[in-house]
Amino acid sequence: MMTDSAAPPSKPDVRPMTDVDWEKVLRSGALAGLMLSFIAAIGMVTVLDERTMIDPWLSLGYLALVWVPVFFGFTAASEPTPDGGISPVKGERDLLSGLVTGALAGLCFSFFIVLIDTYDMTDIFSNLLPRLVDLLTFDRGIGVAAAIWIVGCALLGLCGGAAQVVSARVKRMLSWAFVGVAIVAMLEAVIIDLSQGLRVEFVTDFMYAKNGGLTTGAAIILGAIFGAAGFQSSDKTFDQRRQERMSQPKEVLLRKNMVAAGVAILAVIFVPMVVGGLTNELLANVGLFVLLGLGLNIVVGSAGLLDLGYVAFFAVGAYTTAILTSPLSPYWVPELTLDFFSWEDWFWKGWVIVAVVLVMAAISGILVGTPVIRLRGDYLAIVTLGFGEIVRILFLSDWLSPYFGGAQGVTNIPSAAIGPVEIQGTSSQSIFYLTAVFVVIAIYVAWRLQSSRTGRAWSALREDEDVAEAMGINTTAVKLTAFVTGAVLAGFAGMIFAVKVGSVFPISFKLLVSIIILVIVIVGGMGSIAGVIVGAVVLIGVLGGPTQPGLLQEFGQFKLLIYGALLVIMMLKRPEGLWPSVRRQRELRHEELNQDAWLTGTPGTDEEEDDA
Amino acid sequence: MSHILQIDQLRKGFGGVQALDGVDFHIDKGEIVSVIGPNGAGKTSFFNTITGYFSPDSGSIVFNGLNIGGHEPHEITGLGIARTFQNVRLFPNMTVLENVMVAQHSRTSTGIFGTLLNTRGFRKEEAEIEERAKEILSFFGQRLKGYRWDQPAFVLSYANRRRLEIARAMGTQPELLLLDEPTAGMNPRETAEMTELIDRLRTERGITVVVIEHEMRVVREVSDRVVVLDHGVKIAEGTYETVSTNPDVIEAYLGRPAEAGSA
Ligand SMILES: Nc1ncnc2c1ncn2[C@@H]1O[C@H](COP(=O)(O)OP(=O)(O)OP(=O)(O)O)[C@@H](O)[C@H]1O
Ligand SMILES: [Mg+2]
């Protein structure tokens, strides 16, 4: 296809040292310096310093800075191959680029430190506290600190540059080691919890320091183990392996999926028994958002309706439960308790409440859905956003406060029970089990609908609404079905939430909740059941929910910043999500595939393969 | 015998443009009628109005004795009129088989509850949907068979996309099929094959066909009758021979001697 490939430039064996794109290095260095200063200025370093990752020398605060020179060193050293050109040979220039980028970043940052050390700017930037200066100067003089930052950043930048040079295998080894150690450090609370449950405290006594954080020895050993694993790991990417898995015969795949589901169910049953309250709390929160995510996933992922007012149905479920069960509510039905199962009494009243929640959520889904469903795209998003707020404000209003209690909400929601197990808000373990029941229901619903007449109609709707009409699909009805199904799942989540918290307040149902659920779906992978679970684990488990703390609870006030950053990175680098559905992956890799096909000359007319 | 589709004085305008200006049209069961005319004559608008995408300004569209003017597109599909689009509009990320399966929506009925309860009726219907989709695809010989079933529609070649669009329209189990330039962009061999296929739609499937076509060879071979539109007005109607020698038609095509010439 390349017409005149007359004289390609002679291929240099090693790029000469001097062949550095100085402009790019300068830009990257300055950017990295700004990034470092930004992270410090917003107070992240000070706050995150509370959390030790590796005792005694690496806190989460420093970690929040350390990645910057490495990353910018890496990108500064990279060189996009011009289309069809010869890929430049990696070499010393990459190292030099990384080194200089890092040094520049260190220089800029030192300047920033000097600045905040000299001038008191706490009036404007409330986070520039003396504590920050102490942290950034390592309690030493400013000159020493500057030297440390410049040399340190240069070395880190060098590491970034080196990552461009070393073989893929070494790169894998290092990244596995780093990520592995980071994850184990992050999971500290859960692992300690687990080891106590299993009565093997001596392991964690060795692994983690008294004041928190991995011990240096444990970090080195873990790094070695993960590094070795990474070195041995196959060079296939996650997606390639997934592709291979998917191309297995259907029966094999089904059997493997069955086994995986079995293992997952056993884990769901037994893990909460072993671990303590803290892990169970995390699990319960994750479960709740998995449930919400699965519901929204049907609306947004399957049917392609961008609903920004999803929290409304969550609120309806919670308030319905509260009003029926709280003795303080005017509509209290004393006969109805949240008993989901009992050997003696065959009338399981809990399910009556579930049924009422289902009906109320469905009705509100129809009420909100009917007027907005004909709108498309952005208009739908804006209008649903409005409706979501209206519902919250109705619950908050004085006008309806005789029923919903206004800002005071409805309190004293009693505990639920599955047989002899009492489900109390205070016992996260029991809440987790209740959540798990409904998550299983939701997974079943989502999975069954996927390959059914309804599911196919949703897909068609998402791909081309006009054509879907021409295929005989009543798009209004089908959209409403998606809306209502999603609403019902959110209603169930609301019911669990009411039991968990023991009271409901309008403040719990802010727009932010809708957005976080949406981010879970997007980051996990739209239209993918596994994706929603992955998304909820990563976002709610690690960073935390709207009010619930996650594993890295120190992030607290920076949670939304990280959410936003994550969303941007995902959109740029992996728009199909962490664990995409097959269809969505196709869709977003669509163009690439077509292009490849064009380059190899396959499509167009199908003359060659016609003669079968 | 009354006509399967009878259209009287159909009008549709867009601001200053009168896309359809009092068109009379009819077709009998088992007929194949071609609609021809220069670019912008209103052919696609004619289809869009029949299938409910545009609601007519005036005039009547009677299908099997029922006035369908102003009905929703999905209702009209349900009544038995299917169509393809001039600028192929498949569901690109759904598989070939799914494209044909989803088209059977109006002929099937299982709702959410049947699906969730995995009722016997649901399973039976799913099996039938798949069966019928495969059967329809086999109408195209080896073109859309075997490994192609599970390929996403976007990987198909251009000609195969056109074929799949027809297959999908057949999935709605129509009595009347409207094809908008089914051979556009095809090479001569594919065009010849498509010509044969249109004829087989009638003989093997009993489907009545209206086809918009620019390729005069195709028009000559498939049509029982030809209708010529120009500026939203029907300027001629009759067999291919009478129409192609009609001075009005030749004049409408003037400035485009290639097509008039091939006539
Ligand atoms: N949705 C619309 N809005 C405004 N004008 C339209 C619309 N659809 C069609 N028209 C106008 O109606 C006239 C007929 O267009 P139509 O697409 O039906 O022509 P056609 O015969 O199918 O032409 P072609 O051979 O190019 O496909 C044109 O002038 C066109 O601009
Ligand atoms: Mg047209």
CSV table of C-alpha atoms and ligand atoms in Angstrom, one decimal, chain B residues 39-40 42-45 86 180-181 212 214, ligand 2:
chain,number,residue,atom,x,y,z
B,39,ASN,CA,-32.3,12.0,-7.7
B,40,GLY,CA,-34.5,13.9,-5.3
B,42,GLY,CA,-39.2,11.7,-3.8
B,43,LYS,CA,-38.7,7.9,-3.9
B,44,THR,CA,-37.3,7.5,-0.5
B,45,SER,CA,-39.9,10.0,0.9
B,86,GLN,CA,-31.0,3.3,1.1
B,180,ASP,CA,-34.6,1.1,-1.3
B,181,GLU,CA,-31.9,0.7,-3.9
B,212,ILE,CA,-36.5,1.6,-5.8
B,214,HIS,CA,-31.4,3.1,-10.4
C,2,MG,MG,-33.6,7.8,-2.0
